[in-house]
Structure formats: structure tokens, C-alpha cells
Coordinates of C-alpha atoms in Angstrom, one line a residue:
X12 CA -12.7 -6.7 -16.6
X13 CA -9.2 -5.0 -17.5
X14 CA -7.6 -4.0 -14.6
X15 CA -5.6 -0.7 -14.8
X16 CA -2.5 -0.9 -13.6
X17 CA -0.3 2.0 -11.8
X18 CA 2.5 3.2 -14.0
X19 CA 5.8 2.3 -12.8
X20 CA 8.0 2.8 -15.6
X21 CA 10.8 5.7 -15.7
X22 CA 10.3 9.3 -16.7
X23 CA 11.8 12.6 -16.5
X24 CA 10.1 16.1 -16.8
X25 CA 11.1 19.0 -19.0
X26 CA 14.1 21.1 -17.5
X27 CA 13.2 24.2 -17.0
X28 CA 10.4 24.1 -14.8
X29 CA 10.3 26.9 -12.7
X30 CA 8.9 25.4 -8.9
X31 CA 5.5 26.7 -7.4
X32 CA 1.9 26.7 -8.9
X33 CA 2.2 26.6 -13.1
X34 CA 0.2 28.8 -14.3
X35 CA -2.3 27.4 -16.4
X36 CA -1.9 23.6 -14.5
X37 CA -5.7 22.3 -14.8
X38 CA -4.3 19.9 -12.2
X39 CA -1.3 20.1 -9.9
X40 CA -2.2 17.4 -7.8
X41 CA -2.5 14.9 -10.6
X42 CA 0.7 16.3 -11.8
X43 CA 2.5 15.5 -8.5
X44 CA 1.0 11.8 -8.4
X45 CA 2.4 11.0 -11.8
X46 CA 5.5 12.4 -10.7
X47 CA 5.5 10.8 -7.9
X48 CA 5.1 7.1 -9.7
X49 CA 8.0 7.9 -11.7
X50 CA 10.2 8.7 -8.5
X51 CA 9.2 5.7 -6.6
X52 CA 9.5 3.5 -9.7
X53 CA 12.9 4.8 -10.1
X54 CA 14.5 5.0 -7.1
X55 CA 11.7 2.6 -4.5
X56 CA 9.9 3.7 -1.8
X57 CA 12.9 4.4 0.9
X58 CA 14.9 6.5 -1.0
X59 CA 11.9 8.8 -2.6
X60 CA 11.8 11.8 -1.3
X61 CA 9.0 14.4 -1.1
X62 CA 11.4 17.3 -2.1
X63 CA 12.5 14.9 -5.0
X64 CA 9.0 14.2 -6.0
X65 CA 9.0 17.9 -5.9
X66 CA 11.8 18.6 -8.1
X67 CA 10.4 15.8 -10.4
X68 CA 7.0 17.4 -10.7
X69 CA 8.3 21.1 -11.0
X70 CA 6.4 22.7 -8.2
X71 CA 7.6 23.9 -4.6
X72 CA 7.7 21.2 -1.3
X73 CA 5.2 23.2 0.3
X74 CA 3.3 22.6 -2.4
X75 CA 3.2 18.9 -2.2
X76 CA 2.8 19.0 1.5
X77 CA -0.5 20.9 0.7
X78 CA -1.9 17.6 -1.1
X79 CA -0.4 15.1 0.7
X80 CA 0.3 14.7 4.6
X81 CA 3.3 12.1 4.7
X82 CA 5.5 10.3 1.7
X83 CA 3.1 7.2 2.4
X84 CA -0.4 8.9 1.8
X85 CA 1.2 9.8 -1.6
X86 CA 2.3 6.0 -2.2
X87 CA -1.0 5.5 -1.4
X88 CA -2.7 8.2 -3.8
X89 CA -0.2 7.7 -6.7
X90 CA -0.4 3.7 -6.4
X91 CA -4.2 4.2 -5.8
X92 CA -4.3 1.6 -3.0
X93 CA -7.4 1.1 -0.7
X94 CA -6.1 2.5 2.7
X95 CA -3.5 4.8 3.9
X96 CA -1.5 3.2 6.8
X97 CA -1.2 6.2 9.0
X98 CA -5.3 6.0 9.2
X99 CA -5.7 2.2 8.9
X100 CA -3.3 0.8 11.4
X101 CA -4.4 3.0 14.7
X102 CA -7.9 1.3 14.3
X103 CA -6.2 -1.8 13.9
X104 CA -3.8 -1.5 16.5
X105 CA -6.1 0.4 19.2
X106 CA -8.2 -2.7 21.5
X107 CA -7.1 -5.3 22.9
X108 CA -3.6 -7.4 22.4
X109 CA -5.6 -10.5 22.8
X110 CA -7.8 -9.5 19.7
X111 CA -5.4 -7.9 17.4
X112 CA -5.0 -10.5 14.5
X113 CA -8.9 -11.2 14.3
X114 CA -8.8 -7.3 13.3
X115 CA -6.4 -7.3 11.3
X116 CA -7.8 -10.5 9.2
X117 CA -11.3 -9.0 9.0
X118 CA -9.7 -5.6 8.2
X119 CA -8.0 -7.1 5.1
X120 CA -10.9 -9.1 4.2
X121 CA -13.6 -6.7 4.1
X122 CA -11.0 -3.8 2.5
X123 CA -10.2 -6.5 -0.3
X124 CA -14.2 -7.5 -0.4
X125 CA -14.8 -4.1 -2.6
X126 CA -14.3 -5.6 -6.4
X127 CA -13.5 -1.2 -6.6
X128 CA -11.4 -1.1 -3.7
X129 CA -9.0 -4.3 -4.4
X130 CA -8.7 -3.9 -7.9
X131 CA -5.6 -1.5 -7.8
X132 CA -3.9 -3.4 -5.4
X133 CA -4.4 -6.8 -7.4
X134 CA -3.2 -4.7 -10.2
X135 CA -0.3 -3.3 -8.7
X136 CA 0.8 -6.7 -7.1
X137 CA 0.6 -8.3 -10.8
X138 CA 2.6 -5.9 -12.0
X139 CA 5.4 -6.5 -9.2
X140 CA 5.4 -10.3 -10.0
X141 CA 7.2 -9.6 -13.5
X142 CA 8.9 -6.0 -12.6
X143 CA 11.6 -5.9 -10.9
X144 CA 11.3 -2.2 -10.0
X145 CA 8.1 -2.5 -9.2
X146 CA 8.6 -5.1 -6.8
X147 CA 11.4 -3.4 -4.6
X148 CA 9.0 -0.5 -4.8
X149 CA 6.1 -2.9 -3.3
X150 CA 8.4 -4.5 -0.7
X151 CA 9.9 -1.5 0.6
X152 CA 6.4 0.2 1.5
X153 CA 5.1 -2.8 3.2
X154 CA 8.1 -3.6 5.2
X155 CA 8.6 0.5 6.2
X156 CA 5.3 1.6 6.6
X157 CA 3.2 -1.3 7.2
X158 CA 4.7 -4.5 8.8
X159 CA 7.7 -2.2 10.5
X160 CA 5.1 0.1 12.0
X161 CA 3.0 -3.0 13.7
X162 CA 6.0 -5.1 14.3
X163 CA 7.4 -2.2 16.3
X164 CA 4.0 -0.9 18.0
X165 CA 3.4 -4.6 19.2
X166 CA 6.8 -5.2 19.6
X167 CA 6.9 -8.3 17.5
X168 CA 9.8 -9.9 15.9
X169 CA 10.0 -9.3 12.1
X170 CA 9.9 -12.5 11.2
X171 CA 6.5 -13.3 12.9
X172 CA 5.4 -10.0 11.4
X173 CA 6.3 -11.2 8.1
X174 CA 4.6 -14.8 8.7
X175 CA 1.2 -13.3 9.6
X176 CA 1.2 -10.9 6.8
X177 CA 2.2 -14.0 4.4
X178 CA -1.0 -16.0 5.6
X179 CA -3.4 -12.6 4.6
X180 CA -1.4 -12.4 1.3
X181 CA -2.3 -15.9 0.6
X182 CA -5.8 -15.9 1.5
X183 CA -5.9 -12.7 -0.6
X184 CA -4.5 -14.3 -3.4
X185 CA -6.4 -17.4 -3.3
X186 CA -10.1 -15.8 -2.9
X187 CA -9.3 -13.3 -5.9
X188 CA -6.7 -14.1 -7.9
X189 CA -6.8 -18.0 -8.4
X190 CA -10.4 -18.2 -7.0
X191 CA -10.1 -21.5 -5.2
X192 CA -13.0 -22.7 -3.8
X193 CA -14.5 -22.6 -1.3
X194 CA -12.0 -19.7 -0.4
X195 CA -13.0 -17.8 -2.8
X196 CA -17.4 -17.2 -1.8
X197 CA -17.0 -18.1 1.9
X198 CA -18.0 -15.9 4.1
X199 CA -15.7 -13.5 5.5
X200 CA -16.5 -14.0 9.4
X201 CA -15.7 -17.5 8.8
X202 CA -12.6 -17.2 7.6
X203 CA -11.5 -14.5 10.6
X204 CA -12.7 -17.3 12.9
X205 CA -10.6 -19.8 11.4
X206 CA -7.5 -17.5 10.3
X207 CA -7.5 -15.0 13.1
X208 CA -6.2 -17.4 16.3
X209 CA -2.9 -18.3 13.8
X210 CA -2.5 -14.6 12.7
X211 CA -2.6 -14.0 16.4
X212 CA -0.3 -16.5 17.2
X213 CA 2.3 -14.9 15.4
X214 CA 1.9 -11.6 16.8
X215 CA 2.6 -13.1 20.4
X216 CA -0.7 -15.0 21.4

């Protein structure tokens, strides 16, 4: 199965472009998405900007705001990843302390479980293993919108943040990218039992 792969490489539209609705667009919003790839690629997730993405894509802010609620849904549209943070993490995050890392393990099991829903990210973390851009891209979402926002809601040092999140990659990795068995066709449940008391750990027991 070929595995398509978000653009990341540079870009810049036509000058010219007067901002709002162009008339005749048979679509804006995937307009603003491939804008948007070529703004993140270029200049990583911090520093992207939706007024930038605007500029990029020739249409007003408001426009973009219309689409998309916050600069990481449209990471998420424009990368075509599984889940949005902003929806994912509060159902993560909401329970109790005590139970937080078997969530989160199941969570990132059964999201990575759809061959429809993984696919893109596999893809897009390929691509940031041999693209530098892509890769500062990549580690600038996860670390600002993703590990910073639980690492701060639990109030859990980085570096235990970044050694839980490290164990899920891995498993990731292993079940669907070097298919080790008998990682790769075990059960999900079985492996939150046995990864979700040392993702806990980290997070502060």
C-alpha cells in the first residue's frame, strides 16, 4: 500500500492576490490547507502564523478562522493527522490522576489501530526521519501543543513527559512500522496492562 505523504516542501503563491473569497475558488478551504503546508514546512509550527497562512493563501484571517478553530486544528487538517489535540487531550486528561497513563496508552493504541487513521501519521513521521524541515515541523507541534499542554495540565516535568511519550512512539513504531512480533498482533488491552503502570510512572505515579 503507497502511503501518501503530506507535502512539506516550499512554495509561494502568485503576488497579486487580492485577500477575501476568490471568486470562482471551487475550494477555499483546500486552498488554505496547502497553504498552510507550505508555511509550516517553511518556517515550523511555532513561528506559523494564521495571518501568515492567510497572506500565503490570498484570502482574509477571518476567513481562515471560519474553517479552522486554532493554528493546531489546521496542523492537524493540513498534515491530515488522526486527532486534534484541543479535542483529544481533555478526554484524556479528565478522570482520575491515578489512571491517566492507561488512557493515554489505550488512546494511542486504538487511534493508531485504524490502518485509515494511522496511515498519515506513519507517513508524515517517515517523511521527518530524512527532512530536516519536516522534522522541526513535527517536533515543534508535539512539544507545543501536545506534550507541553499535558506536561503543564499534570504539572509534570518535561523530561518525564518526553520519556512517556518515547515509550508510545516506540510501541507505535514497533507494531506498524517494523512489525515485530508479537508486538505487532497482540491485543491492545494487553499491552495497556503491561505499558500503562510505566507510562504512569512517569507522569508522577
Amino acid at each position: 500500500m503507497t502511503t501518501e505523504v503530506p507535502e512539506v516542501s516550499g512554495g509561494r503563491r502568485r503576488p497579486g492576490r487580492p485577500p477575501g473569497r476568490r471568486p470562482g475558488a471551487a475550494d477555499t478551504r483546500g486552498e488554505i490547507l496547502a497553504a498552510a503546508r507550505r508555511v509550516f514546512a517553511e518556517k515550523g509550527f511555532d513561528k506559523a502564523t494564521i495571518r501568515g497562512i492567510a497572506r500565503e493563501a490570498g484570502v482574509d484571517p477571518a476567513l481562515v478562522h471560519h474553517y479552522f478553530d486554532s493554528k493546531e486544528g489546521m496542523f492537524v487538517a493540513a498534515m491530515r493527522l488522526p486527532m486534534d489535540p484541543s479535542s483529544a487531550l481533555p478526554l484524556i486528561l479528565s478522570g482520575p490522576r491515578e489512571e491517566v497513563g492507561e488512557r493515554l496508552v489505550r488512546f494511542i493504541l486504538t487511534m493508531t489501530a485504524d490502518p485509515a487513521a494511522r496511515e498519515p501519521l506513519l507517513g508524515l513521521v517517515r517523511t521527518a526521519m530524512v527532512n530536516e524541515q519536516a522534522v522541526g515541523m513535527v517536533r515543534e507541534f508535539f512539544t507545543t501543543a501536545v506534550l507541553g499542554r499535558v506536561a503543564e495540565t499534570l504539572d509534570v516535568p518535561p523530561l518525564r513527559m518526553e520519556a512517556a511519550f518515547a515509550q508510545l512512539f516506540g510501541v507505535v513504531m514497533t507494531r506498524y512500522i517494523l512489525r515485530l512480533e508479537p508486538m505487532a498482533s497482540a491485543d491492545v488491552e494487553e499491552i495497556v496492562a503491561l505499558l500503562g503502570p510505566t507510562v504512569q510512572r512517569y507522569l508522577g505515579g
